[in-house]
JSON list of C-alpha atoms and ligand atoms in Angstrom, two decimals:
[
{"chain": "G", "resi": 1, "resn": "MET", "atom": "CA", "xyz": [24.90, 154.92, 192.04]},
{"chain": "G", "resi": 2, "resn": "LEU", "atom": "CA", "xyz": [27.14, 154.23, 195.03]},
{"chain": "G", "resi": 3, "resn": "VAL", "atom": "CA", "xyz": [30.68, 155.62, 194.76]},
{"chain": "G", "resi": 4, "resn": "VAL", "atom": "CA", "xyz": [32.97, 153.82, 197.21]},
{"chain": "G", "resi": 5, "resn": "GLU", "atom": "CA", "xyz": [36.08, 155.99, 197.43]},
{"chain": "G", "resi": 6, "resn": "ASP", "atom": "CA", "xyz": [38.11, 157.12, 200.45]},
{"chain": "G", "resi": 7, "resn": "ASP", "atom": "CA", "xyz": [39.84, 160.00, 198.66]},
{"chain": "G", "resi": 8, "resn": "GLU", "atom": "CA", "xyz": [37.40, 162.81, 199.41]},
{"chain": "G", "resi": 9, "resn": "PRO", "atom": "CA", "xyz": [38.24, 165.18, 196.48]},
{"chain": "G", "resi": 10, "resn": "ILE", "atom": "CA", "xyz": [37.97, 162.29, 193.99]},
{"chain": "G", "resi": 11, "resn": "ALA", "atom": "CA", "xyz": [34.73, 161.07, 195.58]},
{"chain": "G", "resi": 12, "resn": "SER", "atom": "CA", "xyz": [33.03, 164.46, 195.41]},
{"chain": "G", "resi": 13, "resn": "ALA", "atom": "CA", "xyz": [34.25, 165.08, 191.85]},
{"chain": "G", "resi": 14, "resn": "LEU", "atom": "CA", "xyz": [32.81, 161.72, 190.78]},
{"chain": "G", "resi": 15, "resn": "VAL", "atom": "CA", "xyz": [29.51, 162.24, 192.60]},
{"chain": "G", "resi": 16, "resn": "SER", "atom": "CA", "xyz": [28.96, 165.69, 191.09]},
{"chain": "G", "resi": 17, "resn": "GLY", "atom": "CA", "xyz": [30.14, 164.50, 187.65]},
{"chain": "G", "resi": 18, "resn": "LEU", "atom": "CA", "xyz": [27.70, 161.58, 187.73]},
{"chain": "G", "resi": 19, "resn": "GLN", "atom": "CA", "xyz": [24.89, 163.84, 188.96]},
{"chain": "G", "resi": 20, "resn": "ARG", "atom": "CA", "xyz": [25.56, 166.19, 186.03]},
{"chain": "G", "resi": 21, "resn": "GLU", "atom": "CA", "xyz": [25.13, 163.16, 183.77]},
{"chain": "G", "resi": 22, "resn": "GLY", "atom": "CA", "xyz": [21.74, 162.47, 185.32]},
{"chain": "G", "resi": 23, "resn": "PHE", "atom": "CA", "xyz": [22.63, 159.72, 187.78]},
{"chain": "G", "resi": 24, "resn": "ALA", "atom": "CA", "xyz": [21.56, 159.81, 191.42]},
{"chain": "G", "resi": 25, "resn": "ALA", "atom": "CA", "xyz": [24.91, 159.31, 193.14]},
{"chain": "G", "resi": 26, "resn": "GLU", "atom": "CA", "xyz": [26.25, 159.24, 196.67]},
{"chain": "G", "resi": 27, "resn": "SER", "atom": "CA", "xyz": [29.61, 158.31, 198.11]},
{"chain": "G", "resi": 28, "resn": "ALA", "atom": "CA", "xyz": [30.93, 156.09, 200.89]},
{"chain": "G", "resi": 29, "resn": "GLY", "atom": "CA", "xyz": [34.42, 156.66, 202.26]},
{"chain": "G", "resi": 30, "resn": "SER", "atom": "CA", "xyz": [35.09, 153.24, 203.76]},
{"chain": "G", "resi": 31, "resn": "ALA", "atom": "CA", "xyz": [34.09, 149.59, 203.50]},
{"chain": "G", "resi": 32, "resn": "ALA", "atom": "CA", "xyz": [31.83, 149.94, 206.53]},
{"chain": "G", "resi": 33, "resn": "GLU", "atom": "CA", "xyz": [30.05, 152.96, 205.04]},
{"chain": "G", "resi": 34, "resn": "ALA", "atom": "CA", "xyz": [29.68, 151.15, 201.71]},
{"chain": "G", "resi": 35, "resn": "LEU", "atom": "CA", "xyz": [27.91, 148.19, 203.30]},
{"chain": "G", "resi": 36, "resn": "ASN", "atom": "CA", "xyz": [25.68, 150.57, 205.25]},
{"chain": "G", "resi": 37, "resn": "ALA", "atom": "CA", "xyz": [24.77, 152.51, 202.11]},
{"chain": "G", "resi": 38, "resn": "LEU", "atom": "CA", "xyz": [23.19, 149.50, 200.40]},
{"chain": "G", "resi": 39, "resn": "PRO", "atom": "CA", "xyz": [20.97, 148.86, 198.53]},
{"chain": "G", "resi": 40, "resn": "ALA", "atom": "CA", "xyz": [22.39, 150.48, 195.39]},
{"chain": "G", "resi": 41, "resn": "ASP", "atom": "CA", "xyz": [21.60, 149.99, 191.70]},
{"chain": "G", "resi": 42, "resn": "PHE", "atom": "CA", "xyz": [25.18, 150.34, 190.60]},
{"chain": "G", "resi": 43, "resn": "ILE", "atom": "CA", "xyz": [28.45, 150.30, 192.53]},
{"chain": "G", "resi": 44, "resn": "LEU", "atom": "CA", "xyz": [31.72, 151.97, 191.68]},
{"chain": "G", "resi": 45, "resn": "LEU", "atom": "CA", "xyz": [34.31, 150.39, 193.97]},
{"chain": "G", "resi": 46, "resn": "ASP", "atom": "CA", "xyz": [37.77, 151.77, 194.69]},
{"chain": "G", "resi": 47, "resn": "LEU", "atom": "CA", "xyz": [39.82, 148.74, 195.71]},
{"chain": "G", "resi": 48, "resn": "GLY", "atom": "CA", "xyz": [42.25, 150.77, 197.82]},
{"chain": "G", "resi": 49, "resn": "LEU", "atom": "CA", "xyz": [40.27, 151.48, 201.01]},
{"chain": "G", "resi": 50, "resn": "PRO", "atom": "CA", "xyz": [41.62, 152.22, 204.50]},
{"chain": "G", "resi": 51, "resn": "ASP", "atom": "CA", "xyz": [39.57, 149.78, 206.58]},
{"chain": "G", "resi": 52, "resn": "ARG", "atom": "CA", "xyz": [39.42, 146.64, 204.50]},
{"chain": "G", "resi": 53, "resn": "ASP", "atom": "CA", "xyz": [40.96, 144.83, 201.56]},
{"chain": "G", "resi": 54, "resn": "GLY", "atom": "CA", "xyz": [39.14, 145.87, 198.37]},
{"chain": "G", "resi": 55, "resn": "ILE", "atom": "CA", "xyz": [38.76, 142.37, 196.96]},
{"chain": "G", "resi": 56, "resn": "ASP", "atom": "CA", "xyz": [37.44, 141.18, 200.30]},
{"chain": "G", "resi": 57, "resn": "LEU", "atom": "CA", "xyz": [34.87, 144.00, 200.31]},
{"chain": "G", "resi": 58, "resn": "PHE", "atom": "CA", "xyz": [34.01, 143.15, 196.73]},
{"chain": "G", "resi": 59, "resn": "ARG", "atom": "CA", "xyz": [33.13, 139.61, 197.86]},
{"chain": "G", "resi": 60, "resn": "SER", "atom": "CA", "xyz": [30.92, 140.94, 200.66]},
{"chain": "G", "resi": 61, "resn": "LEU", "atom": "CA", "xyz": [29.11, 143.34, 198.34]},
{"chain": "G", "resi": 62, "resn": "ARG", "atom": "CA", "xyz": [28.54, 140.60, 195.79]},
{"chain": "G", "resi": 63, "resn": "ALA", "atom": "CA", "xyz": [27.14, 138.34, 198.48]},
{"chain": "G", "resi": 64, "resn": "VAL", "atom": "CA", "xyz": [24.39, 140.79, 199.39]},
{"chain": "G", "resi": 65, "resn": "SER", "atom": "CA", "xyz": [23.85, 142.81, 196.20]},
{"chain": "G", "resi": 66, "resn": "ALA", "atom": "CA", "xyz": [23.14, 141.93, 192.58]},
{"chain": "G", "resi": 67, "resn": "ALA", "atom": "CA", "xyz": [24.06, 145.45, 191.44]},
{"chain": "G", "resi": 68, "resn": "PRO", "atom": "CA", "xyz": [26.68, 145.72, 188.68]},
{"chain": "G", "resi": 69, "resn": "ILE", "atom": "CA", "xyz": [30.11, 146.63, 190.08]},
{"chain": "G", "resi": 70, "resn": "ILE", "atom": "CA", "xyz": [32.82, 148.59, 188.27]},
{"chain": "G", "resi": 71, "resn": "MET", "atom": "CA", "xyz": [36.16, 148.36, 190.06]},
{"chain": "G", "resi": 72, "resn": "VAL", "atom": "CA", "xyz": [38.47, 151.32, 190.32]},
{"chain": "G", "resi": 73, "resn": "THR", "atom": "CA", "xyz": [42.14, 150.45, 190.56]},
{"chain": "G", "resi": 74, "resn": "ALA", "atom": "CA", "xyz": [45.40, 152.32, 190.50]},
{"chain": "G", "resi": 75, "resn": "ARG", "atom": "CA", "xyz": [48.00, 151.70, 187.82]},
{"chain": "G", "resi": 76, "resn": "GLY", "atom": "CA", "xyz": [50.06, 148.62, 188.56]},
{"chain": "G", "resi": 77, "resn": "GLU", "atom": "CA", "xyz": [47.28, 146.77, 190.40]},
{"chain": "G", "resi": 78, "resn": "GLU", "atom": "CA", "xyz": [46.87, 144.14, 187.69]},
{"chain": "G", "resi": 79, "resn": "GLN", "atom": "CA", "xyz": [46.57, 141.33, 190.24]},
{"chain": "G", "resi": 80, "resn": "ASP", "atom": "CA", "xyz": [43.56, 143.01, 191.88]},
{"chain": "G", "resi": 81, "resn": "ARG", "atom": "CA", "xyz": [42.01, 143.66, 188.51]},
{"chain": "G", "resi": 82, "resn": "ILE", "atom": "CA", "xyz": [42.34, 140.02, 187.49]},
{"chain": "G", "resi": 83, "resn": "ALA", "atom": "CA", "xyz": [41.03, 138.82, 190.86]},
{"chain": "G", "resi": 84, "resn": "GLY", "atom": "CA", "xyz": [38.06, 141.19, 190.62]},
{"chain": "G", "resi": 85, "resn": "LEU", "atom": "CA", "xyz": [37.15, 140.14, 187.10]},
{"chain": "G", "resi": 86, "resn": "ASP", "atom": "CA", "xyz": [37.47, 136.48, 188.12]},
{"chain": "G", "resi": 87, "resn": "LEU", "atom": "CA", "xyz": [35.05, 137.15, 190.95]},
{"chain": "G", "resi": 88, "resn": "GLY", "atom": "CA", "xyz": [32.53, 138.66, 188.55]},
{"chain": "G", "resi": 89, "resn": "ALA", "atom": "CA", "xyz": [33.21, 142.40, 188.47]},
{"chain": "G", "resi": 90, "resn": "ASP", "atom": "CA", "xyz": [31.42, 143.89, 185.47]},
{"chain": "G", "resi": 91, "resn": "ASP", "atom": "CA", "xyz": [34.29, 146.11, 184.37]},
{"chain": "G", "resi": 92, "resn": "TYR", "atom": "CA", "xyz": [37.16, 148.18, 185.74]},
{"chain": "G", "resi": 93, "resn": "VAL", "atom": "CA", "xyz": [38.63, 151.62, 185.28]},
{"chain": "G", "resi": 94, "resn": "VAL", "atom": "CA", "xyz": [42.21, 152.60, 186.03]},
{"chain": "G", "resi": 95, "resn": "LYS", "atom": "CA", "xyz": [43.00, 155.87, 187.81]},
{"chain": "G", "resi": 96, "resn": "PRO", "atom": "CA", "xyz": [43.19, 158.55, 186.64]},
{"chain": "G", "resi": 97, "resn": "PHE", "atom": "CA", "xyz": [40.05, 158.48, 184.50]},
{"chain": "G", "resi": 98, "resn": "GLY", "atom": "CA", "xyz": [37.49, 161.05, 183.41]},
{"chain": "G", "resi": 99, "resn": "VAL", "atom": "CA", "xyz": [33.77, 161.11, 184.10]},
{"chain": "G", "resi": 100, "resn": "ARG", "atom": "CA", "xyz": [33.03, 160.73, 180.39]},
{"chain": "G", "resi": 101, "resn": "GLU", "atom": "CA", "xyz": [35.01, 157.51, 180.20]},
{"chain": "G", "resi": 102, "resn": "LEU", "atom": "CA", "xyz": [33.32, 156.27, 183.35]},
{"chain": "G", "resi": 103, "resn": "VAL", "atom": "CA", "xyz": [29.84, 157.06, 182.03]},
{"chain": "G", "resi": 104, "resn": "ALA", "atom": "CA", "xyz": [30.62, 155.21, 178.79]},
{"chain": "G", "resi": 105, "resn": "ARG", "atom": "CA", "xyz": [31.65, 152.15, 180.85]},
{"chain": "G", "resi": 106, "resn": "ILE", "atom": "CA", "xyz": [28.55, 152.43, 183.03]},
{"chain": "G", "resi": 107, "resn": "ASN", "atom": "CA", "xyz": [26.29, 152.59, 179.98]},
{"chain": "G", "resi": 108, "resn": "ALA", "atom": "CA", "xyz": [28.01, 149.59, 178.40]},
{"chain": "G", "resi": 109, "resn": "VAL", "atom": "CA", "xyz": [27.61, 147.57, 181.61]},
{"chain": "G", "resi": 110, "resn": "MET", "atom": "CA", "xyz": [23.94, 148.58, 181.84]},
{"chain": "G", "resi": 111, "resn": "ARG", "atom": "CA", "xyz": [23.40, 147.56, 178.24]},
{"chain": "G", "resi": 112, "resn": "ARG", "atom": "CA", "xyz": [24.97, 144.18, 178.89]},
{"chain": "G", "resi": 113, "resn": "SER", "atom": "CA", "xyz": [22.81, 143.60, 181.96]},
{"chain": "G", "resi": 114, "resn": "GLY", "atom": "CA", "xyz": [19.76, 144.65, 179.92]},
{"chain": "G", "resi": 115, "resn": "GLN", "atom": "CA", "xyz": [20.87, 142.03, 177.46]},
{"chain": "G", "resi": 116, "resn": "LYS", "atom": "CA", "xyz": [20.90, 139.42, 180.24]},
{"chain": "G", "resi": 117, "resn": "GLU", "atom": "CA", "xyz": [17.34, 140.44, 181.10]},
{"chain": "G", "resi": 118, "resn": "ALA", "atom": "CA", "xyz": [16.34, 140.15, 177.44]},
{"chain": "G", "resi": 119, "resn": "GLU", "atom": "CA", "xyz": [17.67, 136.59, 177.39]},
{"chain": "G", "resi": 120, "resn": "THR", "atom": "CA", "xyz": [15.45, 135.62, 180.29]},
{"chain": "G", "resi": 121, "resn": "MET", "atom": "CA", "xyz": [12.44, 137.23, 178.59]},
{"chain": "G", "resi": 122, "resn": "PRO", "atom": "CA", "xyz": [12.54, 135.38, 175.27]},
{"chain": "G", "resi": 123, "resn": "VAL", "atom": "CA", "xyz": [9.46, 136.88, 173.62]},
{"chain": "G", "resi": 124, "resn": "GLN", "atom": "CA", "xyz": [9.43, 140.63, 173.24]},
{"chain": "G", "resi": 125, "resn": "VAL", "atom": "CA", "xyz": [6.79, 142.73, 171.52]},
{"chain": "G", "resi": 126, "resn": "ILE", "atom": "CA", "xyz": [7.61, 146.23, 170.34]},
{"chain": "G", "resi": 127, "resn": "ASP", "atom": "CA", "xyz": [5.06, 148.21, 168.37]},
{"chain": "G", "resi": 128, "resn": "GLY", "atom": "CA", "xyz": [3.46, 145.18, 166.70]},
{"chain": "G", "resi": 129, "resn": "VAL", "atom": "CA", "xyz": [6.82, 143.47, 166.11]},
{"chain": "G", "resi": 130, "resn": "GLU", "atom": "CA", "xyz": [7.18, 140.24, 168.06]},
{"chain": "G", "resi": 131, "resn": "ILE", "atom": "CA", "xyz": [10.69, 138.85, 168.55]},
{"chain": "G", "resi": 132, "resn": "ASP", "atom": "CA", "xyz": [10.89, 135.24, 169.72]},
{"chain": "G", "resi": 133, "resn": "ARG", "atom": "CA", "xyz": [14.51, 134.62, 170.78]},
{"chain": "G", "resi": 134, "resn": "ARG", "atom": "CA", "xyz": [13.98, 130.93, 171.47]},
{"chain": "G", "resi": 135, "resn": "VAL", "atom": "CA", "xyz": [13.42, 130.21, 167.78]},
{"chain": "G", "resi": 136, "resn": "ARG", "atom": "CA", "xyz": [14.88, 133.41, 166.27]},
{"chain": "G", "resi": 137, "resn": "GLU", "atom": "CA", "xyz": [11.57, 134.27, 164.64]},
{"chain": "G", "resi": 138, "resn": "VAL", "atom": "CA", "xyz": [9.95, 137.64, 164.08]},
{"chain": "G", "resi": 139, "resn": "ARG", "atom": "CA", "xyz": [6.28, 138.32, 163.50]},
{"chain": "G", "resi": 140, "resn": "VAL", "atom": "CA", "xyz": [4.99, 141.65, 162.27]},
{"chain": "G", "resi": 141, "resn": "GLU", "atom": "CA", "xyz": [1.30, 142.15, 163.10]},
{"chain": "G", "resi": 142, "resn": "GLY", "atom": "CA", "xyz": [1.11, 138.38, 163.63]},
{"chain": "G", "resi": 143, "resn": "GLU", "atom": "CA", "xyz": [2.68, 137.47, 160.30]},
{"chain": "G", "resi": 144, "resn": "LEU", "atom": "CA", "xyz": [5.96, 135.53, 160.25]},
{"chain": "G", "resi": 145, "resn": "ILE", "atom": "CA", "xyz": [8.63, 137.43, 158.31]},
{"chain": "G", "resi": 146, "resn": "ALA", "atom": "CA", "xyz": [11.73, 135.76, 156.84]},
{"chain": "G", "resi": 147, "resn": "PHE", "atom": "CA", "xyz": [14.79, 137.71, 157.91]},
{"chain": "G", "resi": 148, "resn": "THR", "atom": "CA", "xyz": [18.38, 136.88, 157.05]},
{"chain": "G", "resi": 149, "resn": "PRO", "atom": "CA", "xyz": [20.54, 136.01, 160.10]},
{"chain": "G", "resi": 150, "resn": "LYS", "atom": "CA", "xyz": [22.16, 139.48, 160.01]},
{"chain": "G", "resi": 151, "resn": "GLU", "atom": "CA", "xyz": [18.80, 141.28, 159.73]},
{"chain": "G", "resi": 152, "resn": "TYR", "atom": "CA", "xyz": [17.49, 139.27, 162.65]},
{"chain": "G", "resi": 153, "resn": "GLY", "atom": "CA", "xyz": [20.70, 139.95, 164.61]},
{"chain": "G", "resi": 154, "resn": "ILE", "atom": "CA", "xyz": [20.43, 143.71, 164.09]},
{"chain": "G", "resi": 155, "resn": "LEU", "atom": "CA", "xyz": [16.78, 143.83, 165.12]},
{"chain": "G", "resi": 156, "resn": "GLU", "atom": "CA", "xyz": [17.34, 141.59, 168.13]},
{"chain": "G", "resi": 157, "resn": "PHE", "atom": "CA", "xyz": [20.35, 143.63, 169.26]},
{"chain": "G", "resi": 158, "resn": "LEU", "atom": "CA", "xyz": [18.55, 146.99, 168.93]},
{"chain": "G", "resi": 159, "resn": "ALA", "atom": "CA", "xyz": [15.57, 145.50, 170.79]},
{"chain": "G", "resi": 160, "resn": "ARG", "atom": "CA", "xyz": [17.74, 144.73, 173.82]},
{"chain": "G", "resi": 161, "resn": "ASP", "atom": "CA", "xyz": [17.62, 148.40, 174.67]},
{"chain": "G", "resi": 162, "resn": "PRO", "atom": "CA", "xyz": [14.66, 150.01, 172.88]},
{"chain": "G", "resi": 163, "resn": "GLY", "atom": "CA", "xyz": [14.83, 153.79, 172.75]},
{"chain": "G", "resi": 164, "resn": "ALA", "atom": "CA", "xyz": [18.63, 153.87, 173.19]},
{"chain": "G", "resi": 165, "resn": "VAL", "atom": "CA", "xyz": [20.99, 154.97, 170.43]},
{"chain": "G", "resi": 166, "resn": "ILE", "atom": "CA", "xyz": [23.21, 151.98, 169.68]},
{"chain": "G", "resi": 167, "resn": "THR", "atom": "CA", "xyz": [26.48, 152.94, 168.03]},
{"chain": "G", "resi": 168, "resn": "ARG", "atom": "CA", "xyz": [27.69, 151.31, 164.84]},
{"chain": "G", "resi": 169, "resn": "GLN", "atom": "CA", "xyz": [30.63, 149.86, 166.77]},
{"chain": "G", "resi": 170, "resn": "GLU", "atom": "CA", "xyz": [28.34, 148.30, 169.39]},
{"chain": "G", "resi": 171, "resn": "LEU", "atom": "CA", "xyz": [26.18, 146.84, 166.67]},
{"chain": "G", "resi": 172, "resn": "LEU", "atom": "CA", "xyz": [29.23, 145.54, 164.86]},
{"chain": "G", "resi": 173, "resn": "ASP", "atom": "CA", "xyz": [30.55, 143.91, 168.05]},
{"chain": "G", "resi": 174, "resn": "GLY", "atom": "CA", "xyz": [27.13, 142.52, 168.96]},
{"chain": "G", "resi": 175, "resn": "VAL", "atom": "CA", "xyz": [26.08, 141.13, 165.59]},
{"chain": "G", "resi": 176, "resn": "TRP", "atom": "CA", "xyz": [29.27, 140.55, 163.61]},
{"chain": "G", "resi": 177, "resn": "GLY", "atom": "CA", "xyz": [31.39, 139.83, 166.70]},
{"chain": "G", "resi": 178, "resn": "PRO", "atom": "CA", "xyz": [34.32, 141.70, 168.24]},
{"chain": "G", "resi": 179, "resn": "HIS", "atom": "CA", "xyz": [36.85, 140.07, 165.92]},
{"chain": "G", "resi": 180, "resn": "TRP", "atom": "CA", "xyz": [35.26, 141.30, 162.72]},
{"chain": "G", "resi": 181, "resn": "PHE", "atom": "CA", "xyz": [37.43, 143.97, 161.14]},
{"chain": "G", "resi": 182, "resn": "GLY", "atom": "CA", "xyz": [36.07, 145.91, 158.25]},
{"chain": "G", "resi": 183, "resn": "THR", "atom": "CA", "xyz": [33.90, 148.80, 157.23]},
{"chain": "G", "resi": 184, "resn": "THR", "atom": "CA", "xyz": [30.43, 149.29, 158.66]},
{"chain": "G", "resi": 185, "resn": "LYS", "atom": "CA", "xyz": [29.13, 150.25, 155.20]},
{"chain": "G", "resi": 186, "resn": "MET", "atom": "CA", "xyz": [27.44, 146.88, 154.64]},
{"chain": "G", "resi": 187, "resn": "MET", "atom": "CA", "xyz": [25.49, 147.52, 157.84]},
{"chain": "G", "resi": 188, "resn": "ASP", "atom": "CA", "xyz": [23.37, 150.11, 156.01]},
{"chain": "G", "resi": 189, "resn": "VAL", "atom": "CA", "xyz": [22.40, 147.57, 153.37]},
{"chain": "G", "resi": 190, "resn": "HIS", "atom": "CA", "xyz": [21.18, 145.13, 156.02]},
{"chain": "G", "resi": 191, "resn": "VAL", "atom": "CA", "xyz": [19.36, 147.88, 157.92]},
{"chain": "G", "resi": 192, "resn": "ALA", "atom": "CA", "xyz": [17.64, 149.11, 154.74]},
{"chain": "G", "resi": 193, "resn": "SER", "atom": "CA", "xyz": [16.43, 145.61, 153.96]},
{"chain": "G", "resi": 194, "resn": "LEU", "atom": "CA", "xyz": [15.34, 145.07, 157.57]},
{"chain": "G", "resi": 195, "resn": "ARG", "atom": "CA", "xyz": [13.31, 148.30, 157.46]},
{"chain": "G", "resi": 196, "resn": "ARG", "atom": "CA", "xyz": [11.65, 147.26, 154.23]},
{"chain": "G", "resi": 197, "resn": "LYS", "atom": "CA", "xyz": [10.62, 143.89, 155.66]},
{"chain": "G", "resi": 198, "resn": "LEU", "atom": "CA", "xyz": [9.35, 145.44, 158.89]},
{"chain": "G", "resi": 199, "resn": "GLY", "atom": "CA", "xyz": [6.97, 147.50, 156.78]},
{"chain": "G", "resi": 200, "resn": "SER", "atom": "CA", "xyz": [7.38, 150.55, 159.03]},
{"chain": "G", "resi": 201, "resn": "PRO", "atom": "CA", "xyz": [10.63, 152.27, 158.09]},
{"chain": "G", "resi": 202, "resn": "ASP", "atom": "CA", "xyz": [10.28, 154.71, 161.03]},
{"chain": "G", "resi": 203, "resn": "LEU", "atom": "CA", "xyz": [10.77, 151.92, 163.53]},
{"chain": "G", "resi": 204, "resn": "ILE", "atom": "CA", "xyz": [14.55, 152.13, 163.15]},
{"chain": "G", "resi": 205, "resn": "GLU", "atom": "CA", "xyz": [15.94, 155.64, 163.25]},
{"chain": "G", "resi": 206, "resn": "THR", "atom": "CA", "xyz": [19.35, 156.48, 161.81]},
{"chain": "G", "resi": 207, "resn": "TYR", "atom": "CA", "xyz": [21.66, 158.77, 163.76]},
{"chain": "G", "resi": 208, "resn": "ARG", "atom": "CA", "xyz": [24.00, 159.94, 161.06]},
{"chain": "G", "resi": 209, "resn": "GLY", "atom": "CA", "xyz": [27.61, 159.14, 161.89]},
{"chain": "G", "resi": 210, "resn": "VAL", "atom": "CA", "xyz": [26.61, 157.56, 165.21]},
{"chain": "G", "resi": 211, "resn": "GLY", "atom": "CA", "xyz": [24.30, 154.60, 164.95]},
{"chain": "G", "resi": 212, "resn": "PHE", "atom": "CA", "xyz": [20.70, 153.46, 165.15]},
{"chain": "G", "resi": 213, "resn": "LYS", "atom": "CA", "xyz": [17.79, 153.46, 167.53]},
{"chain": "G", "resi": 214, "resn": "LEU", "atom": "CA", "xyz": [14.72, 151.27, 167.77]},
{"chain": "G", "resi": 215, "resn": "VAL", "atom": "CA", "xyz": [11.92, 153.76, 168.30]},
{"chain": "G", "resi": 216, "resn": "VAL", "atom": "CA", "xyz": [9.49, 153.13, 171.11]},
{"chain": "G", "resi": 217, "resn": "LYS", "atom": "CA", "xyz": [6.16, 154.86, 170.55]},
{"chain": "W", "resi": 301, "resn": "LIG", "atom": "CA1", "xyz": [41.69, 154.77, 197.66]}
]
C-alpha cells in the first residue's frame, strides 16, 4: 500500500493505521518519491502535493501501474474529484477521514477488482461446486442444479470473494441492485433454498447481523 501524502503527521498516522489493519504500507512525500516507490499493489493519492499537480501525477501513475487508486482530496475540491473519477480513480476520500473509513473503502475497491478478475475467469470451482458465468449455470459434483436467478446471483456474488464475509448490504447492492429499497429479510429465504439445493449447508456460513461467507475448505 503506497500512501502518497506530503503532510508528514497525516502520512505517518495513515501508514501506522494501515499497518495495524494488516496492510504493508509505506509513504511517499512528493510526486517524485511516489513514482520512485512503484510498484505498489494499492495507491492512496493525496491530490495536493508540493511538486506536481495531483491530477497530472494521477495520469502518470495510471500510465505505469494497474494498481487501484483511491484519491484523497480536501473539502471543496469537487473539480479534482470529478476529474479523477473520470480518469478512472477507483474511489475517493475527503479529508478529514478516519482509518476505519479508509479501510472500508479499500476493501470495497479490492472486492470490486476481485469481481473484475472473476469476470475474466468465467468458470470457477469451489469445493465441488462449479459456477459457469458464461451461461449462469451451476453444477454440484458434476450435476446441473436449477437455481432461481436470485439464488444464482447470491452464490455467484459470494463466490467473487470466497472466504470473505460479505455484508447483507453488499449482497443487496450486488444482487438486487443499489436502487432496491426494502428489508433484507427475504434474503434469508433465498439463502436457505440455495443451501438446500447445494446439498452442503455448511458451504454458506451465516454471520448473524452481519452477512454471509462462502466457506473455502
Ligand atoms: Ca497535501
